[in-house]
Tab-separated table of C-alpha atoms and ligand atoms in Angstrom:
chain	number	residue	atom	x	y	z
A	1	UNK	CA	-55.579	-33.436	-162.144
A	2	UNK	CA	-54.454	-33.182	-165.691
A	3	UNK	CA	-52.322	-30.203	-164.801
A	4	UNK	CA	-50.693	-31.407	-161.698
A	5	UNK	CA	-47.026	-32.947	-162.691
A	6	UNK	CA	-47.496	-35.388	-159.691
A	7	UNK	CA	-50.492	-37.077	-161.272
A	8	UNK	CA	-48.291	-38.505	-164.110
A	9	UNK	CA	-46.131	-40.520	-161.302
A	10	UNK	CA	-48.967	-43.054	-161.655
A	11	UNK	CA	-49.325	-42.664	-165.392
A	12	UNK	CA	-51.561	-40.623	-167.597
A	13	UNK	CA	-55.266	-40.313	-166.460
A	14	UNK	CA	-56.722	-41.567	-169.826
A	15	UNK	CA	-59.947	-42.355	-168.515
A	16	UNK	CA	-60.437	-38.689	-167.061
A	17	UNK	CA	-59.105	-37.251	-170.016
A	18	UNK	CA	-61.450	-39.249	-172.358
A	19	UNK	CA	-64.386	-38.212	-170.187
A	20	UNK	CA	-63.247	-34.535	-170.656
A	21	UNK	CA	-62.923	-35.090	-174.535
A	22	UNK	CA	-66.393	-36.361	-174.682
A	23	UNK	CA	-67.975	-33.446	-173.125
A	24	UNK	CA	-66.140	-30.915	-175.171
A	25	UNK	CA	-63.365	-30.564	-177.554
A	26	UNK	CA	-61.784	-27.683	-175.523
A	27	UNK	CA	-61.914	-27.379	-171.788
A	28	UNK	CA	-60.786	-24.834	-169.159
A	29	UNK	CA	-58.132	-25.927	-166.818
A	30	UNK	CA	-57.145	-24.139	-163.587
A	31	UNK	CA	-53.355	-23.694	-163.006
A	32	UNK	CA	-53.331	-24.508	-159.326
A	33	UNK	CA	-50.175	-24.002	-157.337
A	34	UNK	CA	-48.050	-26.968	-157.497
A	35	UNK	CA	-44.568	-28.116	-156.307
A	36	UNK	CA	-44.017	-24.845	-154.718
A	37	UNK	CA	-44.856	-22.653	-157.739
A	38	UNK	CA	-47.626	-20.108	-157.398
A	39	UNK	CA	-50.951	-20.411	-159.100
A	40	UNK	CA	-51.032	-19.362	-163.108
A	41	UNK	CA	-54.054	-17.740	-165.020
A	42	UNK	CA	-55.132	-20.981	-166.190
A	43	UNK	CA	-55.543	-22.261	-170.055
A	44	UNK	CA	-57.603	-23.835	-172.551
A	45	UNK	CA	-56.825	-27.638	-173.036
A	46	UNK	CA	-57.548	-28.688	-176.552
A	47	UNK	CA	-58.566	-32.318	-176.486
A	48	UNK	CA	-59.848	-33.568	-179.905
A	49	UNK	CA	-57.637	-34.145	-183.012
A	50	UNK	CA	-59.378	-31.760	-185.560
A	51	UNK	CA	-59.172	-28.817	-182.869
A	52	UNK	CA	-55.570	-29.586	-182.165
A	53	UNK	CA	-54.649	-29.375	-185.964
A	54	UNK	CA	-56.596	-26.248	-186.272
A	55	UNK	CA	-54.657	-24.508	-183.615
A	56	UNK	CA	-51.265	-25.841	-184.856
A	57	UNK	CA	-52.011	-24.786	-188.530
A	58	UNK	CA	-52.740	-21.179	-187.730
A	59	UNK	CA	-49.523	-19.601	-186.144
A	60	UNK	CA	-50.763	-16.001	-186.604
A	61	UNK	CA	-53.681	-16.660	-184.427
A	62	UNK	CA	-52.158	-19.222	-181.866
A	63	UNK	CA	-48.487	-17.939	-181.439
A	64	UNK	CA	-45.434	-19.787	-180.397
A	65	UNK	CA	-43.623	-16.376	-179.556
A	66	UNK	CA	-46.168	-14.402	-177.621
A	67	UNK	CA	-45.837	-16.556	-174.384
A	68	UNK	CA	-43.549	-19.341	-175.677
A	69	UNK	CA	-44.609	-22.900	-175.964
A	70	UNK	CA	-44.530	-24.200	-172.273
A	71	UNK	CA	-47.669	-24.265	-170.181
A	72	UNK	CA	-45.919	-22.299	-167.274
A	73	UNK	CA	-45.118	-18.843	-168.291
A	74	UNK	CA	-41.335	-17.661	-168.328
A	75	UNK	CA	-40.698	-16.133	-164.937
A	76	UNK	CA	-39.847	-12.736	-166.279
A	77	UNK	CA	-39.951	-10.618	-169.692
A	78	UNK	CA	-36.261	-11.171	-169.935
A	79	UNK	CA	-36.686	-14.944	-169.736
A	80	UNK	CA	-39.540	-14.659	-172.542
A	81	UNK	CA	-37.176	-12.954	-174.638
A	82	UNK	CA	-34.478	-15.359	-174.195
A	83	UNK	CA	-36.567	-18.368	-175.107
A	84	UNK	CA	-37.853	-16.427	-178.131
A	85	UNK	CA	-34.451	-16.876	-179.653
A	86	UNK	CA	-35.076	-20.516	-180.140
A	87	UNK	CA	-36.853	-21.515	-183.252
A	88	UNK	CA	-39.524	-23.503	-181.329
A	89	UNK	CA	-40.566	-20.304	-179.831
A	90	UNK	CA	-40.917	-18.155	-183.044
A	91	UNK	CA	-43.629	-17.338	-185.532
A	92	UNK	CA	-43.540	-17.001	-189.134
A	93	UNK	CA	-41.531	-15.156	-190.844
A	94	UNK	CA	-38.862	-15.179	-188.248
A	95	UNK	CA	-39.154	-18.855	-188.008
A	96	UNK	CA	-38.821	-19.745	-191.473
A	97	UNK	CA	-35.296	-18.199	-192.015
A	98	UNK	CA	-33.854	-20.634	-189.288
A	99	UNK	CA	-36.038	-23.695	-190.275
A	100	UNK	CA	-35.048	-23.344	-193.970
A	101	UNK	CA	-31.260	-23.082	-193.115
A	102	UNK	CA	-31.557	-26.232	-190.758
A	103	UNK	CA	-33.692	-28.112	-193.336
A	104	UNK	CA	-31.145	-27.509	-195.983
A	105	UNK	CA	-28.555	-28.658	-193.626
A	106	UNK	CA	-29.850	-32.319	-193.312
A	107	UNK	CA	-28.420	-33.165	-196.733
A	108	UNK	CA	-29.133	-36.487	-198.220
A	109	UNK	CA	-25.562	-37.497	-197.558
A	110	UNK	CA	-25.588	-36.216	-193.863
A	111	UNK	CA	-28.746	-38.178	-193.149
A	112	UNK	CA	-27.640	-41.329	-194.837
A	113	UNK	CA	-24.475	-41.200	-192.709
A	114	UNK	CA	-26.586	-40.640	-189.597
A	115	UNK	CA	-28.843	-43.737	-190.525
A	116	UNK	CA	-25.919	-46.022	-190.886
A	117	UNK	CA	-24.516	-44.652	-187.385
A	118	UNK	CA	-27.744	-45.217	-185.780
A	119	UNK	CA	-27.990	-48.826	-187.020
A	120	UNK	CA	-24.461	-49.431	-185.844
A	121	UNK	CA	-25.153	-47.791	-182.384
A	122	UNK	CA	-28.343	-49.876	-181.800
A	123	UNK	CA	-26.237	-53.199	-182.734
A	124	UNK	CA	-23.538	-52.077	-180.080
A	125	UNK	CA	-25.861	-51.398	-177.327
A	126	UNK	CA	-27.823	-54.590	-177.863
A	127	UNK	CA	-24.402	-56.429	-178.185
A	128	UNK	CA	-23.681	-55.325	-174.654
A	129	UNK	CA	-26.952	-55.978	-172.984
A	130	UNK	CA	-28.524	-59.056	-174.641
A	131	UNK	CA	-25.641	-61.720	-173.867
A	132	UNK	CA	-26.142	-65.215	-172.884
A	133	UNK	CA	-29.388	-67.131	-172.551
A	134	UNK	CA	-31.465	-64.452	-170.937
A	135	UNK	CA	-31.573	-62.203	-167.967
A	136	UNK	CA	-32.819	-58.881	-166.562
A	137	UNK	CA	-32.147	-55.335	-167.452
A	138	UNK	CA	-33.249	-51.756	-166.841
A	139	UNK	CA	-34.421	-51.243	-170.579
A	140	UNK	CA	-34.884	-47.313	-169.921
A	141	UNK	CA	-31.400	-46.840	-168.521
A	142	UNK	CA	-29.299	-49.680	-170.122
A	143	UNK	CA	-30.991	-49.806	-173.495
A	144	UNK	CA	-32.717	-46.580	-174.305
A	145	UNK	CA	-30.884	-43.851	-172.668
A	146	UNK	CA	-27.571	-44.189	-174.784
A	147	UNK	CA	-28.916	-44.403	-178.345
A	148	UNK	CA	-30.557	-40.858	-178.610
A	149	UNK	CA	-27.383	-39.398	-177.118
A	150	UNK	CA	-24.959	-41.317	-179.627
A	151	UNK	CA	-27.319	-40.173	-182.560
A	152	UNK	CA	-27.414	-36.623	-181.354
A	153	UNK	CA	-23.818	-36.365	-180.947
A	154	UNK	CA	-23.382	-37.345	-184.484
A	155	UNK	CA	-25.976	-34.741	-185.585
A	156	UNK	CA	-24.340	-31.955	-183.481
A	157	UNK	CA	-20.737	-32.888	-184.173
A	158	UNK	CA	-20.088	-33.441	-180.343
A	159	UNK	CA	-17.261	-35.854	-179.535
A	160	UNK	CA	-18.664	-39.099	-178.404
A	161	UNK	CA	-16.811	-38.829	-175.117
A	162	UNK	CA	-18.907	-35.685	-174.317
A	163	UNK	CA	-22.293	-37.115	-175.021
A	164	UNK	CA	-23.552	-37.586	-171.434
A	165	UNK	CA	-23.297	-33.695	-171.049
A	166	UNK	CA	-26.336	-33.909	-173.330
A	167	UNK	CA	-28.082	-36.323	-170.797
A	168	UNK	CA	-27.588	-33.978	-168.019
A	169	UNK	CA	-28.596	-30.891	-169.662
A	170	UNK	CA	-31.835	-32.425	-171.084
A	171	UNK	CA	-32.595	-33.947	-167.549
A	172	UNK	CA	-32.308	-30.480	-166.028
A	173	UNK	CA	-34.532	-28.751	-168.428
A	174	UNK	CA	-37.158	-31.455	-168.866
A	175	UNK	CA	-36.855	-33.010	-165.513
A	176	UNK	CA	-36.983	-29.649	-163.482
A	177	UNK	CA	-40.386	-30.824	-162.096
A	178	UNK	CA	-38.745	-34.249	-160.797
A	179	UNK	CA	-36.292	-34.156	-157.877
A	180	UNK	CA	-34.313	-37.169	-159.412
A	181	UNK	CA	-33.620	-35.239	-162.587
A	182	UNK	CA	-33.309	-31.430	-161.587
A	183	UNK	CA	-29.727	-31.412	-160.624
A	184	UNK	CA	-28.711	-34.296	-162.863
A	185	UNK	CA	-24.806	-34.563	-163.057
A	186	UNK	CA	-23.859	-37.879	-164.428
A	187	UNK	CA	-20.942	-36.634	-166.667
A	188	UNK	CA	-17.580	-36.405	-165.161
A	189	UNK	CA	-14.931	-33.973	-166.391
A	190	UNK	CA	-12.224	-36.370	-166.441
A	191	UNK	CA	-14.293	-38.281	-169.089
A	192	UNK	CA	-14.488	-35.581	-171.639
A	193	UNK	CA	-12.544	-33.313	-173.977
A	194	UNK	CA	-10.889	-29.980	-173.026
A	195	UNK	CA	-14.036	-28.293	-174.293
A	196	UNK	CA	-16.360	-30.247	-171.923
A	197	UNK	CA	-13.796	-29.505	-168.958
A	198	UNK	CA	-13.906	-25.760	-169.673
A	199	UNK	CA	-17.867	-25.938	-169.746
A	200	UNK	CA	-18.128	-27.946	-166.661
A	201	UNK	CA	-16.398	-25.307	-164.545
A	202	UNK	CA	-19.652	-23.349	-165.065
A	203	UNK	CA	-22.001	-26.103	-164.069
A	204	UNK	CA	-24.449	-24.890	-161.546
A	205	UNK	CA	-24.836	-26.488	-158.088
A	206	UNK	CA	-28.208	-26.791	-156.241
A	207	UNK	CA	-28.440	-24.068	-153.611
A	208	UNK	CA	-28.991	-24.637	-149.854
A	209	UNK	CA	-32.509	-25.758	-150.402
A	210	UNK	CA	-31.807	-28.132	-153.323
A	211	UNK	CA	-33.129	-25.634	-155.764
A	212	UNK	CA	-31.233	-25.351	-159.189
A	213	UNK	CA	-31.340	-22.044	-161.173
A	214	UNK	CA	-34.382	-21.872	-163.656
A	215	UNK	CA	-33.116	-24.019	-166.614
A	216	UNK	CA	-35.240	-22.063	-169.197
A	217	UNK	CA	-32.815	-19.133	-168.529
A	218	UNK	CA	-29.529	-18.549	-170.018
A	219	UNK	CA	-28.103	-18.247	-166.402
A	220	UNK	CA	-29.616	-21.459	-165.524
A	221	UNK	CA	-27.496	-23.361	-168.376
A	222	UNK	CA	-24.167	-21.464	-168.299
A	223	UNK	CA	-22.129	-24.906	-168.999
A	224	UNK	CA	-24.427	-25.756	-172.066
A	225	UNK	CA	-23.928	-22.240	-173.519
A	226	UNK	CA	-20.156	-22.141	-172.894
A	227	UNK	CA	-19.919	-25.619	-174.604
A	228	UNK	CA	-22.020	-24.561	-177.645
A	229	UNK	CA	-20.022	-21.354	-177.901
A	230	UNK	CA	-16.592	-23.417	-177.871
A	231	UNK	CA	-18.168	-26.084	-180.370
A	232	UNK	CA	-19.359	-23.276	-182.787
A	233	UNK	CA	-15.946	-21.813	-182.835
A	234	UNK	CA	-14.116	-25.130	-183.357
A	235	UNK	CA	-16.552	-25.972	-186.232
A	236	UNK	CA	-16.109	-22.638	-187.911
A	237	UNK	CA	-12.441	-23.331	-187.764
A	238	UNK	CA	-12.441	-26.959	-188.716
A	239	UNK	CA	-15.812	-28.015	-190.146
A	240	UNK	CA	-16.647	-31.553	-190.046
A	241	UNK	CA	-19.446	-33.465	-192.080
A	242	UNK	CA	-21.983	-33.177	-189.379
A	243	UNK	CA	-25.297	-31.380	-189.761
A	244	UNK	CA	-24.195	-28.445	-187.472
A	245	UNK	CA	-20.914	-27.918	-189.359
A	246	UNK	CA	-22.912	-27.806	-192.588
A	247	UNK	CA	-25.482	-25.321	-190.782
A	248	UNK	CA	-22.657	-22.900	-189.874
A	249	UNK	CA	-21.527	-22.815	-193.466
A	250	UNK	CA	-25.013	-21.984	-194.696
A	251	UNK	CA	-25.928	-18.610	-196.257
A	252	UNK	CA	-29.367	-17.228	-196.028
A	253	UNK	CA	-31.443	-15.250	-198.587
A	254	UNK	CA	-29.765	-12.035	-197.557
A	255	UNK	CA	-26.286	-13.423	-197.652
A	256	UNK	CA	-26.100	-13.678	-193.930
A	257	UNK	CA	-25.053	-16.634	-191.785
A	258	UNK	CA	-26.222	-18.330	-188.694
A	259	UNK	CA	-24.682	-16.142	-185.868
A	260	UNK	CA	-22.838	-17.848	-182.938
A	261	UNK	CA	-25.858	-16.797	-180.622
A	262	UNK	CA	-28.209	-18.467	-183.070
A	263	UNK	CA	-26.208	-21.471	-183.121
A	264	UNK	CA	-26.096	-21.648	-179.281
A	265	UNK	CA	-29.797	-21.513	-178.993
A	266	UNK	CA	-30.132	-24.193	-181.753
A	267	UNK	CA	-27.728	-26.261	-179.783
A	268	UNK	CA	-29.901	-26.000	-176.714
A	269	UNK	CA	-33.085	-26.932	-178.576
A	270	UNK	CA	-31.540	-29.956	-180.315
A	271	UNK	CA	-29.792	-31.281	-177.127
A	272	UNK	CA	-33.123	-31.175	-175.310
A	273	UNK	CA	-35.594	-31.888	-178.137
A	274	UNK	CA	-33.577	-34.749	-179.587
A	275	UNK	CA	-32.768	-36.524	-176.573
A	276	UNK	CA	-35.432	-36.460	-173.882
A	277	UNK	CA	-38.206	-37.241	-176.258
A	278	UNK	CA	-36.650	-40.583	-177.563
A	279	UNK	CA	-35.423	-41.575	-174.254
A	280	UNK	CA	-39.126	-41.617	-173.243
A	281	UNK	CA	-40.241	-42.884	-176.592
A	282	UNK	CA	-38.052	-45.901	-176.702
A	283	UNK	CA	-39.091	-47.252	-173.257
A	284	UNK	CA	-42.718	-46.156	-174.027
A	285	UNK	CA	-42.537	-48.429	-176.821
A	286	UNK	CA	-41.178	-51.170	-174.989
A	287	UNK	CA	-44.040	-50.708	-172.592
A	288	UNK	CA	-46.399	-51.105	-175.594
A	289	UNK	CA	-44.696	-54.529	-176.524
A	290	UNK	CA	-44.725	-55.785	-172.766
A	291	UNK	CA	-48.478	-55.054	-172.636
A	292	UNK	CA	-49.038	-56.674	-175.960
A	293	UNK	CA	-47.129	-59.875	-176.273
A	294	UNK	CA	-48.973	-60.805	-179.504
A	295	UNK	CA	-47.560	-57.582	-181.068
A	296	UNK	CA	-43.978	-58.807	-180.111
A	297	UNK	CA	-44.486	-62.245	-181.711
A	298	UNK	CA	-46.074	-60.715	-184.874
A	299	UNK	CA	-43.153	-58.401	-185.262
A	300	UNK	CA	-40.695	-61.263	-184.693
A	301	UNK	CA	-42.362	-63.255	-187.466
A	302	UNK	CA	-42.670	-60.309	-189.852
A	303	UNK	CA	-40.247	-57.677	-189.625
A	304	UNK	CA	-41.696	-55.923	-192.536
A	305	UNK	CA	-44.281	-54.546	-190.083
A	306	UNK	CA	-41.896	-52.470	-188.071
A	307	UNK	CA	-42.405	-49.145	-189.885
A	308	UNK	CA	-46.270	-49.160	-189.221
A	309	UNK	CA	-45.519	-50.701	-185.623
A	310	UNK	CA	-43.183	-47.912	-184.504
A	311	UNK	CA	-45.721	-45.278	-185.722
A	312	UNK	CA	-48.468	-47.241	-183.547
A	313	UNK	CA	-46.194	-47.597	-180.693
A	314	UNK	CA	-45.402	-43.824	-180.792
A	315	UNK	CA	-49.157	-43.012	-180.988
A	316	UNK	CA	-50.026	-45.424	-178.031
A	317	UNK	CA	-47.143	-43.942	-175.888
A	318	UNK	CA	-47.156	-40.195	-177.235
A	319	UNK	CA	-43.903	-39.045	-175.518
A	320	UNK	CA	-44.542	-35.166	-175.897
A	321	UNK	CA	-48.152	-34.803	-174.258
A	322	UNK	CA	-48.769	-31.115	-174.536
A	323	UNK	CA	-47.432	-27.921	-176.362
A	324	UNK	CA	-48.742	-24.497	-175.686
A	325	UNK	CA	-49.694	-21.519	-177.938
A	326	UNK	CA	-51.117	-18.007	-177.071
A	327	UNK	CA	-54.256	-16.577	-178.799
A	328	UNK	CA	-53.286	-13.269	-180.414
A	329	UNK	CA	-56.954	-12.292	-180.829
A	330	UNK	CA	-60.217	-13.057	-179.525
A	331	UNK	CA	-61.760	-16.254	-181.523
A	332	UNK	CA	-63.892	-19.188	-181.135
A	333	UNK	CA	-62.501	-22.788	-180.769
A	334	UNK	CA	-64.477	-25.895	-180.319
A	335	UNK	CA	-67.535	-23.762	-179.409
A	336	UNK	CA	-65.677	-21.819	-176.715
A	337	UNK	CA	-64.816	-18.057	-176.768
A	338	UNK	CA	-61.239	-17.701	-176.463
A	339	UNK	CA	-59.923	-14.185	-175.383
A	340	UNK	CA	-56.718	-12.352	-176.661
A	341	UNK	CA	-53.859	-13.562	-174.542
A	342	UNK	CA	-55.194	-16.715	-173.461
A	343	UNK	CA	-53.051	-19.749	-173.115
A	344	UNK	CA	-54.186	-22.601	-175.437
A	345	UNK	CA	-52.527	-26.010	-174.849
A	346	UNK	CA	-52.963	-28.777	-177.277
A	347	UNK	CA	-53.009	-32.185	-175.920
A	348	UNK	CA	-51.274	-34.819	-178.132
A	349	UNK	CA	-52.148	-37.432	-175.442
A	350	UNK	CA	-55.721	-36.832	-176.021
A	351	UNK	CA	-55.966	-36.121	-179.641
A	352	UNK	CA	-53.919	-39.487	-180.431
A	353	UNK	CA	-56.815	-41.306	-178.668
A	354	UNK	CA	-59.608	-39.456	-180.241
A	355	UNK	CA	-62.162	-42.136	-181.207
A	356	UNK	CA	-63.368	-39.894	-183.995
A	357	UNK	CA	-60.175	-40.522	-185.899
A	358	UNK	CA	-58.776	-43.715	-184.288
A	359	UNK	CA	-60.859	-46.967	-184.078
A	360	UNK	CA	-60.359	-48.492	-180.529
A	361	UNK	CA	-57.959	-45.819	-179.695
A	362	UNK	CA	-56.781	-47.607	-176.352
A	363	UNK	CA	-55.823	-50.783	-178.445
A	364	UNK	CA	-52.274	-51.194	-179.849
A	365	UNK	CA	-52.763	-52.367	-183.429
A	366	UNK	CA	-49.456	-52.364	-185.200
A	367	UNK	CA	-51.082	-52.876	-188.473
A	368	UNK	CA	-53.007	-49.553	-188.090
A	369	UNK	CA	-53.612	-47.839	-191.511
A	370	UNK	CA	-53.812	-44.896	-191.862
A	371	UNK	CA	-52.424	-43.692	-188.605
A	372	UNK	CA	-52.662	-39.742	-188.533
A	373	UNK	CA	-51.302	-39.481	-185.157
A	374	UNK	CA	-49.961	-36.071	-183.962
A	375	UNK	CA	-46.856	-37.342	-182.024
A	376	UNK	CA	-44.585	-35.019	-183.960
A	377	UNK	CA	-46.898	-32.046	-183.842
A	378	UNK	CA	-48.305	-30.429	-187.078
A	379	UNK	CA	-47.997	-27.314	-189.127
A	380	UNK	CA	-44.977	-25.073	-189.361
A	381	UNK	CA	-43.280	-26.538	-186.184
A	382	UNK	CA	-43.616	-30.177	-187.296
A	383	UNK	CA	-40.728	-31.953	-185.569
A	384	UNK	CA	-37.586	-31.678	-187.596
A	385	UNK	CA	-36.179	-34.886	-185.857
A	386	UNK	CA	-39.236	-37.175	-186.969
A	387	UNK	CA	-37.141	-38.989	-189.540
A	388	UNK	CA	-34.253	-39.540	-187.113
A	389	UNK	CA	-36.543	-40.366	-184.330
A	390	UNK	CA	-38.420	-43.100	-186.453
A	391	UNK	CA	-35.096	-44.299	-187.714
A	392	UNK	CA	-33.847	-44.843	-184.248
A	393	UNK	CA	-37.049	-46.694	-183.022
A	394	UNK	CA	-36.953	-48.982	-185.814
A	395	UNK	CA	-33.308	-49.680	-185.605
A	396	UNK	CA	-33.323	-50.387	-181.972
A	397	UNK	CA	-36.530	-52.770	-181.790
A	398	UNK	CA	-35.272	-54.621	-184.879
A	399	UNK	CA	-32.116	-55.522	-182.894
A	400	UNK	CA	-33.869	-56.222	-179.624
A	401	UNK	CA	-36.665	-58.376	-181.044
A	402	UNK	CA	-34.155	-60.273	-183.283
A	403	UNK	CA	-32.140	-61.271	-180.286
A	404	UNK	CA	-34.950	-62.277	-177.939
A	405	UNK	CA	-37.792	-64.580	-178.007
A	406	UNK	CA	-39.721	-62.958	-175.028
A	407	UNK	CA	-39.875	-59.657	-173.212
A	408	UNK	CA	-41.853	-59.365	-169.818
A	409	UNK	CA	-41.863	-56.994	-166.843
A	410	UNK	CA	-39.368	-57.808	-164.156
A	411	UNK	CA	-40.772	-54.971	-161.926
A	412	UNK	CA	-42.828	-51.852	-161.977
A	413	UNK	CA	-41.819	-49.057	-164.210
A	414	UNK	CA	-41.125	-45.803	-162.736
A	415	UNK	CA	-42.500	-42.512	-164.330
A	416	UNK	CA	-41.338	-39.020	-164.509
A	417	UNK	CA	-42.961	-36.177	-162.548
A	418	UNK	CA	-43.977	-33.944	-165.508
A	419	UNK	CA	-46.987	-32.812	-167.233
A	420	UNK	CA	-45.140	-32.341	-170.618
A	421	UNK	CA	-43.092	-35.435	-171.263
A	422	UNK	CA	-44.555	-38.903	-170.493
A	423	UNK	CA	-41.190	-40.000	-169.227
A	424	UNK	CA	-39.843	-43.324	-167.992
A	425	UNK	CA	-37.279	-43.487	-165.618
A	426	UNK	CA	-36.894	-47.095	-164.929
A	427	UNK	CA	-38.368	-50.146	-166.778
A	428	UNK	CA	-37.188	-53.658	-165.445
A	429	UNK	CA	-37.409	-56.258	-168.019
A	430	UNK	CA	-36.694	-60.017	-168.123
A	431	UNK	CA	-35.658	-61.138	-171.534
A	432	UNK	CA	-35.042	-64.679	-172.927
A	433	UNK	CA	-32.679	-65.278	-175.925
B	1	HEM	C1	-39.961	-39.599	-180.477
B	1	HEM	C2	-39.221	-38.559	-180.444
B	1	HEM	C3	-39.712	-37.053	-180.648
B	1	HEM	C4	-40.886	-36.559	-180.346
B	1	HEM	C5	-42.273	-37.208	-179.757
B	1	HEM	C6	-40.799	-35.137	-180.844
B	1	HEM	C7	-41.863	-34.127	-180.766
B	1	HEM	C8	-42.050	-32.832	-181.194
B	1	HEM	C9	-43.110	-31.957	-181.208
B	1	HEM	C10	-44.559	-32.377	-180.868
B	1	HEM	C11	-42.703	-30.752	-181.912
B	1	HEM	C12	-43.535	-29.581	-182.316
B	1	HEM	C13	-43.449	-28.561	-181.254
B	1	HEM	C14	-44.510	-27.522	-181.353
B	1	HEM	O1	-45.519	-27.596	-182.333
B	1	HEM	O2	-44.328	-26.382	-180.759
B	1	HEM	C15	-41.151	-31.045	-182.305
B	1	HEM	C16	-40.398	-29.970	-182.610
B	1	HEM	C17	-39.085	-30.246	-182.800
B	1	HEM	N1	-38.297	-31.267	-182.666
B	1	HEM	FE1	-39.159	-33.148	-182.230
B	1	HEM	N2	-39.710	-34.803	-181.415
B	1	HEM	C18	-38.958	-35.953	-181.316
B	1	HEM	C19	-37.435	-36.356	-181.616
B	1	HEM	C20	-36.719	-35.214	-181.943
B	1	HEM	C21	-35.361	-35.408	-182.443
B	1	HEM	C22	-34.604	-36.875	-182.524
B	1	HEM	C23	-34.633	-34.187	-182.913
B	1	HEM	C24	-33.471	-33.762	-183.222
B	1	HEM	C25	-32.620	-34.531	-183.781
B	1	HEM	C26	-35.962	-33.136	-182.629
B	1	HEM	C27	-35.918	-31.936	-182.967
B	1	HEM	C28	-37.017	-30.935	-182.996
B	1	HEM	C29	-36.909	-29.650	-183.309
B	1	HEM	C30	-35.606	-28.771	-183.656
B	1	HEM	C31	-38.028	-29.116	-183.363
B	1	HEM	C32	-38.507	-27.624	-183.380
B	1	HEM	C33	-39.238	-27.382	-184.798
B	1	HEM	C34	-39.531	-26.022	-185.189
B	1	HEM	O3	-39.639	-25.167	-184.159
B	1	HEM	O4	-39.811	-25.717	-186.258
B	1	HEM	N3	-37.086	-33.936	-182.353
B	1	HEM	N4	-40.977	-32.208	-181.779
């Protein structure tokens, strides 16, 4: 049940997860055949906060590179080699080089520019949606979808008119288990730059049986790679003040630079990691407020509560539910004997509701202090975009709450079919000015 992506169409099975967590910190999960994919070897699911931290803090023993970081194994050795070129799927010391170059590229000046831009974008989105005395909107589509794209386009130096390409790409990658997203093609060539038009000539089409090529291979995303390549060339010729231009100019400890291939993979990672996560985190936070009208009122009365509230809404929703590692040696974890080569999957959705760490974990407490949630991971791969994600959440909800006196459901939300991202596809909301 916890493995089947279809389970999540009805929401996260928190009760079952809590039952498993109370029995053992680590449980074995069979990888049954689902959605037309064959059965897999199965995996250890790590449910408690302490054990999740213990796995993520030991990259030599629990590797991100050995089998990459998704539950399902890459289809072929070539596909595994391909995803290993991304920082997310590297181990120390290789990981440290790219991570250091990238961290250095988020200069104080670049970050403060991004923050200003995020606040402007949040204001413009809310100006568009919240007009008049009240109304209905789809919070997921009309409010939440655009902000991460606008912010990401600023980070990557992607011209704003091309930003819906990022939407389609991350839909294809993250939503490959969901028929609504797997062949996403919202962006039209006529709206974009010549770079976008050139890249779109390579956009794959669904085959006769509706299948798209595997988006976790280079062949599955030729349009993204073509675009990233053109963008890197353009930025090497005419650097801007965006993070990716700064990155391309960086020199590493051996005097080398980020190669175009490395840049392309970094672009892929950002396009996906920086978009889908927030596109689900923002409506997820909105659901937290719809379910807890008192929290809405408290935040309207005292906006200084916002930073703590954002972290609590993130904990309560937990947009990224799992990440995977592979054991490089036999070991013991939470009283279980793990064999070399076993898949070890950490559950953030479970660890963030571990009653040993969070009092009344199912309750949204916007004053929760401390709040050691694991929404952004832990250890060497801790999310590079955590600061930008929090800035976007704070900016958007500051605007939304300042313009509304109430937010209520206008219909049932619809959720993404995925065991990885806790996704919201539609969230009908009624608001009063
Ligand atoms: C609410 C929003 C977000 C959530 C929940 C989230 C979650 C995560 C998690 C759990 C990881 C750790 C992966 C692992 O341990 O294997 C991660 C890594 C990462 N995230 Fe985020 N993320 C968010 C937003 C962003 C944004 C906005 C960006 C970029 C602008 C971003 C870029 C990255 C990158 C590049 C990594 C890889 C870091 C590394 O391998 O060292 N994320 N994220």
